[in-house]
Tab-separated table of C-alpha atoms in Angstrom:
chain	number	residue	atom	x	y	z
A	202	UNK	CA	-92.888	344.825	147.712
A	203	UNK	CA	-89.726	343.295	147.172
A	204	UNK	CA	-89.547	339.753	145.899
A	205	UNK	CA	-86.265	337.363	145.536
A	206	UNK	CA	-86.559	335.151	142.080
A	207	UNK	CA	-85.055	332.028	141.445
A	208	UNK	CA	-84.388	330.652	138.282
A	209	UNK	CA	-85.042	333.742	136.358
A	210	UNK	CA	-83.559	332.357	132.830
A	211	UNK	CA	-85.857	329.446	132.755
A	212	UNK	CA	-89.219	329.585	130.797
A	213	UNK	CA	-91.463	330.193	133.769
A	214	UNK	CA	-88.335	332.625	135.891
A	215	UNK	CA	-88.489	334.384	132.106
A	216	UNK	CA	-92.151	335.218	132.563
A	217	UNK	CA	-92.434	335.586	136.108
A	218	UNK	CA	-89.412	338.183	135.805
A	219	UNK	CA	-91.201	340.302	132.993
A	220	UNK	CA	-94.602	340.315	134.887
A	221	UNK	CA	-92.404	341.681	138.159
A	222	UNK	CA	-90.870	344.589	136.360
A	223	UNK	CA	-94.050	345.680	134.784
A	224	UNK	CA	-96.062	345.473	138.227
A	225	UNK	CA	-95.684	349.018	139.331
A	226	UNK	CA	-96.109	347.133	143.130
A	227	UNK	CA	-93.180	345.946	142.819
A	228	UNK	CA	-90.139	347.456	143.803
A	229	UNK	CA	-87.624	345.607	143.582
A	230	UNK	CA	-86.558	341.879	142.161
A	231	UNK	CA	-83.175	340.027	143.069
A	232	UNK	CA	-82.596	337.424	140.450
A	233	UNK	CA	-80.264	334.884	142.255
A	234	UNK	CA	-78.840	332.330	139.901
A	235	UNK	CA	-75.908	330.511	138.375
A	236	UNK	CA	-76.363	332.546	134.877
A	237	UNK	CA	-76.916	336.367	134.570
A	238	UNK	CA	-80.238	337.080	133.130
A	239	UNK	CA	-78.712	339.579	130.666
A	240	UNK	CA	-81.325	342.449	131.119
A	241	UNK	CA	-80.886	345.576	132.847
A	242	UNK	CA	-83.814	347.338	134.547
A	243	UNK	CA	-83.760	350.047	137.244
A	244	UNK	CA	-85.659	347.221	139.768
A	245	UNK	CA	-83.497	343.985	139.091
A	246	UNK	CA	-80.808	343.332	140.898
A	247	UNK	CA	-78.401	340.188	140.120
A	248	UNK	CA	-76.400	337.832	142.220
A	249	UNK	CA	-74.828	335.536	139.912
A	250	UNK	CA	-73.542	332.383	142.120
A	251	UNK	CA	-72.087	329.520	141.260
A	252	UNK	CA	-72.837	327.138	144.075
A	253	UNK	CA	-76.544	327.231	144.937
A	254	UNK	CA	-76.276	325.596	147.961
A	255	UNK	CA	-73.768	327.901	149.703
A	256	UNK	CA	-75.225	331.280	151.108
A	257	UNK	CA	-72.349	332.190	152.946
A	258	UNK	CA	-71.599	335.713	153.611
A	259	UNK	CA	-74.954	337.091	151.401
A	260	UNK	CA	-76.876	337.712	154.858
A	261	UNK	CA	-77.186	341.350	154.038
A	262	UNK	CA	-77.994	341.025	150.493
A	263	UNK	CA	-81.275	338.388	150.860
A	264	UNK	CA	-82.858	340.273	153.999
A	265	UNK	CA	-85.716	342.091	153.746
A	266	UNK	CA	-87.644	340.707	151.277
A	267	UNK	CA	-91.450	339.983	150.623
A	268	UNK	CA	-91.872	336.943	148.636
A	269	UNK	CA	-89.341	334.976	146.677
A	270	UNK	CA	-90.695	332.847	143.696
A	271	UNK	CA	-88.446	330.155	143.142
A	272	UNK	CA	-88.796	328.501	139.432
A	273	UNK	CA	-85.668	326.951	139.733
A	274	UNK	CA	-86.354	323.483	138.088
A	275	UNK	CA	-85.123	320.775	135.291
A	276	UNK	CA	-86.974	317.859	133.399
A	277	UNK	CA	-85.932	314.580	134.785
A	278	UNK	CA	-85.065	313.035	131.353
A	279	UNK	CA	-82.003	311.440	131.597
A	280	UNK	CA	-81.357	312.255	135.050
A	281	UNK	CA	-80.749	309.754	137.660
A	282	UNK	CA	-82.941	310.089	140.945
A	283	UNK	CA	-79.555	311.628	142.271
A	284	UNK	CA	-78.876	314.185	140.348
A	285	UNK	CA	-82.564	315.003	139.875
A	286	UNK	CA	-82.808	314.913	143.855
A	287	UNK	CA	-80.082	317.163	143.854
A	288	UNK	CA	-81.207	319.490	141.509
A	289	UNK	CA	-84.977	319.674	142.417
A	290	UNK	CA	-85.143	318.750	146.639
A	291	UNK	CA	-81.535	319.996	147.795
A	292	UNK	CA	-81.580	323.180	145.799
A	293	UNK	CA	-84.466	324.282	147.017
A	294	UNK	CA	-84.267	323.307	150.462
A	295	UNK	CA	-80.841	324.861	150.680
A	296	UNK	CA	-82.424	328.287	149.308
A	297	UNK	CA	-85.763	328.302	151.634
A	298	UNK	CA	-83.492	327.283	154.946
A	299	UNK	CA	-81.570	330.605	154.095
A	300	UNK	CA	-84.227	332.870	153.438
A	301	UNK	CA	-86.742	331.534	156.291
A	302	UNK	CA	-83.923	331.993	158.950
A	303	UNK	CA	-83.615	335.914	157.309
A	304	UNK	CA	-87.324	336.750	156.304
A	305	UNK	CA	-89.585	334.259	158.404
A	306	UNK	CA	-92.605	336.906	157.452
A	307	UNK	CA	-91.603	336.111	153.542
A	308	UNK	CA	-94.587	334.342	151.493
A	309	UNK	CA	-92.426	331.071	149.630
A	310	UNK	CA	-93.662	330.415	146.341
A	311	UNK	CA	-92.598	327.259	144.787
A	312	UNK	CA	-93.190	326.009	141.141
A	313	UNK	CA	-93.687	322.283	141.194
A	314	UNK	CA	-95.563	320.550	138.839
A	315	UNK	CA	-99.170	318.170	137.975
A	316	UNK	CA	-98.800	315.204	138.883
A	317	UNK	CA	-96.572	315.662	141.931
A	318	UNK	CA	-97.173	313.223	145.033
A	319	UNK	CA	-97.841	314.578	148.540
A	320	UNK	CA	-97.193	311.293	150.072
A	321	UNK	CA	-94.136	310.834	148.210
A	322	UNK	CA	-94.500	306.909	147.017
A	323	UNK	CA	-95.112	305.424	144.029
A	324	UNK	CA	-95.560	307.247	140.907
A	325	UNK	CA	-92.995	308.326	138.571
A	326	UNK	CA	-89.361	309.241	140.031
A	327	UNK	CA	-89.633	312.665	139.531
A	328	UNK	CA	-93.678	312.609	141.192
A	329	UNK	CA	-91.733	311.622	144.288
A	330	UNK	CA	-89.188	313.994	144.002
A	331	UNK	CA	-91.558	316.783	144.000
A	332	UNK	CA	-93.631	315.418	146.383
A	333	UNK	CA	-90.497	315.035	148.863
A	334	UNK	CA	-89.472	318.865	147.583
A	335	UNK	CA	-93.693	320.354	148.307
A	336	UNK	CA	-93.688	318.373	151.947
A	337	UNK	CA	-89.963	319.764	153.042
A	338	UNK	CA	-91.355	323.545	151.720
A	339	UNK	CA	-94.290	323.239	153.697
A	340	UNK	CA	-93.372	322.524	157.052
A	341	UNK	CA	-90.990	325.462	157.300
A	342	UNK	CA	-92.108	328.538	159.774
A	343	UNK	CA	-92.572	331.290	156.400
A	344	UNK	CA	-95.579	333.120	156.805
A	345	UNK	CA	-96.789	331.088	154.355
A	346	UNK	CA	-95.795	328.295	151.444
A	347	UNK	CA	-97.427	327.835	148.573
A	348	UNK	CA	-97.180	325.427	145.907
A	349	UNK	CA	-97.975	325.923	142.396
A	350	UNK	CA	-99.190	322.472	140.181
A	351	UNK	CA	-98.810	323.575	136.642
A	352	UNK	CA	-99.692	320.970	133.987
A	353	UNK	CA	-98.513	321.902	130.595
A	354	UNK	CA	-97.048	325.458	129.915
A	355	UNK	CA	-96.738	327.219	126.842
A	356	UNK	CA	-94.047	329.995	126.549
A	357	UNK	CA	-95.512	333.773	125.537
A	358	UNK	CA	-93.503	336.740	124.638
A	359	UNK	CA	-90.840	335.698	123.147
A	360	UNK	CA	-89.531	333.331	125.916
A	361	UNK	CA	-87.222	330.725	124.768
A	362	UNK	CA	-87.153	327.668	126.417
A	363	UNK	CA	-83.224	326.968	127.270
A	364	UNK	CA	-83.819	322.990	126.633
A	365	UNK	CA	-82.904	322.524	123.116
A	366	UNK	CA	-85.408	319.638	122.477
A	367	UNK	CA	-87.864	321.933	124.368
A	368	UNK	CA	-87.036	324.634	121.744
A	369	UNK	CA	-87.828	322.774	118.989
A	370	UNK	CA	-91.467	321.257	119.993
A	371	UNK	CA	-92.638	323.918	121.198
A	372	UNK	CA	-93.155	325.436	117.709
A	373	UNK	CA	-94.606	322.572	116.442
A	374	UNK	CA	-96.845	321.813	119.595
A	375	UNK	CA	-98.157	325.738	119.352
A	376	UNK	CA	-101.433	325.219	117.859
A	377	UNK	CA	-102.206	321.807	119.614
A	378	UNK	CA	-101.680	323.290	122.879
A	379	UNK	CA	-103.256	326.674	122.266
A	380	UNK	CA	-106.441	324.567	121.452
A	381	UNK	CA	-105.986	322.692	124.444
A	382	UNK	CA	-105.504	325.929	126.727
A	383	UNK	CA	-108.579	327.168	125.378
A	384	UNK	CA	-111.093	324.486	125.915
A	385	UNK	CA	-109.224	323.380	129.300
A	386	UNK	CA	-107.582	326.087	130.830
A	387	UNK	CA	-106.496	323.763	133.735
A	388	UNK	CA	-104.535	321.678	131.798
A	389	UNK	CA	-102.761	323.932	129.706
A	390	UNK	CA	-101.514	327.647	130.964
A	391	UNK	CA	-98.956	330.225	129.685
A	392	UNK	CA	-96.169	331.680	131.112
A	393	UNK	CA	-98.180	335.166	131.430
A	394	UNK	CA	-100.888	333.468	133.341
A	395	UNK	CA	-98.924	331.980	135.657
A	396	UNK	CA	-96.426	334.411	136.302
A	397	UNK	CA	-99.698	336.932	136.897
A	398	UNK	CA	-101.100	333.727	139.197
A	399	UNK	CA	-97.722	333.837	141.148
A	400	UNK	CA	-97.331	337.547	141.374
A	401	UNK	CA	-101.246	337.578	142.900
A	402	UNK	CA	-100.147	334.836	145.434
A	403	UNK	CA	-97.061	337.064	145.976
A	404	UNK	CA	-98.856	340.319	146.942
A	405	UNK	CA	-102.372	338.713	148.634
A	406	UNK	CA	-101.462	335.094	149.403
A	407	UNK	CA	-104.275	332.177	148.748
A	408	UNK	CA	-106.455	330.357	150.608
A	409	UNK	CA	-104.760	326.798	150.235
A	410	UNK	CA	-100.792	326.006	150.081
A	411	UNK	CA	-101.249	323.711	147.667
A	412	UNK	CA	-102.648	325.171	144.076
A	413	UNK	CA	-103.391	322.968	141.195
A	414	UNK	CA	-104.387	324.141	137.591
A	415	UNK	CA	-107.709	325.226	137.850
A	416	UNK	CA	-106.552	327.433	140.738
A	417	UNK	CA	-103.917	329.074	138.717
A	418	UNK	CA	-106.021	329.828	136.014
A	419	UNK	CA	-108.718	331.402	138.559
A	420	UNK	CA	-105.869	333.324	140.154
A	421	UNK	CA	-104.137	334.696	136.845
A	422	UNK	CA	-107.979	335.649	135.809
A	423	UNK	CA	-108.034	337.199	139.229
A	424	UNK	CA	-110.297	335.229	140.541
């Protein structure tokens, strides 16, 4: 299969990426981003843009693809509704409009995040953002959406978060939330297990759109 990935140089993209270019099922992986992803493999292909939300003229380039995973994301601290609107909802929207209108038989897989509301009031700004984001995602005509709930995540591998603050907790949180991921599994996943969750939804699909953290942990178990 072929499978488009957004956000490829973020700390899930990182994992997701590695887990595609292992999967001997996979033939081929277009990282589309604003920053090259600095590795070369016979599979990956790159299209470094710097406007996200102008496609123009790439018709060629992003048809005929399987899946795309799009891990595109940013924390909301500091971020005005806005800008994290922007970032999050318009991004994304302006990605999946392209690609449904080239691969409507494409499987859209979209990282979100615990906590995010459906019904889009109340809650936390960036709950509503998300929830806005999931709801927009799921009414387009793909074969199929799905949405992927993570709580916490804790980088394997070598991945490097790119948030400096991120970079430096995640060190000292190691041990806390490797305890965590052990007795609840739902709460706390890795970038391994949920880039092996996503690749599984990728190549089979699931039976809901919407899968929280006990369903990726069942799906990166295989399950």
């Amino acid at each position: 299969m072929k499978i488009i990935l957004y956000g490829a140089t973020g700390t899930v993209g990182q994992g997701v990426l590695r887990r595609c270019l292992m999967d001997p099922d996979v033939e081929q992986v277009l990282a589309v981003g604003r920053a090259s992803t600095g590795r070369q493999h016979p599979k990956l292909c790159e299209r470094v843009r710097a406007d996200l939300m102008d496609y123009s003229g790439l018709d060629a380039e992003l048809t005929g693809y399987d899946a795309c995973c799009y891990c595109l994301g940013v924390s909301s601290a500091g971020l005005d509704e806005a800008r994290y609107t922007r970032i999050t909802y318009d991004l994304a929207l302006a990605a999946a409009t392209t690609l449904v209108r080239l691969n409507p038989g494409m499987r859209f897989l979209f990282v979100s995040g615990a906590g995010a509301r459906s019904g889009a009031q109340g809650g936390a700004m960036w709950q509503r953002v998300k929830g806005r984001t999931e709801n927009a995602l799921l009414r387009l005509p793909f074969r199929a959406v799905h949405v992927f709930r993570p709580g916490a995540i804790q980088p394997m591998h070598g991945i490097r978060a790119r948030t400096a603050s991120y970079r430096l907790l995640y060190p000292l949180l190691w041990l806390p939330l490797t305890l965590l991921r052990l007795a609840a599994p739902a709460l706390v996943t890795t970038t391994d297990a949920l880039a092996r969750a996503m690749l599984r939804v990728a190549q089979h699909g699931a039976e809901k759109p919407i899968l929280e953290g006990r369903d990726i942990h069942a799906l990166s178990q295989g399950g």
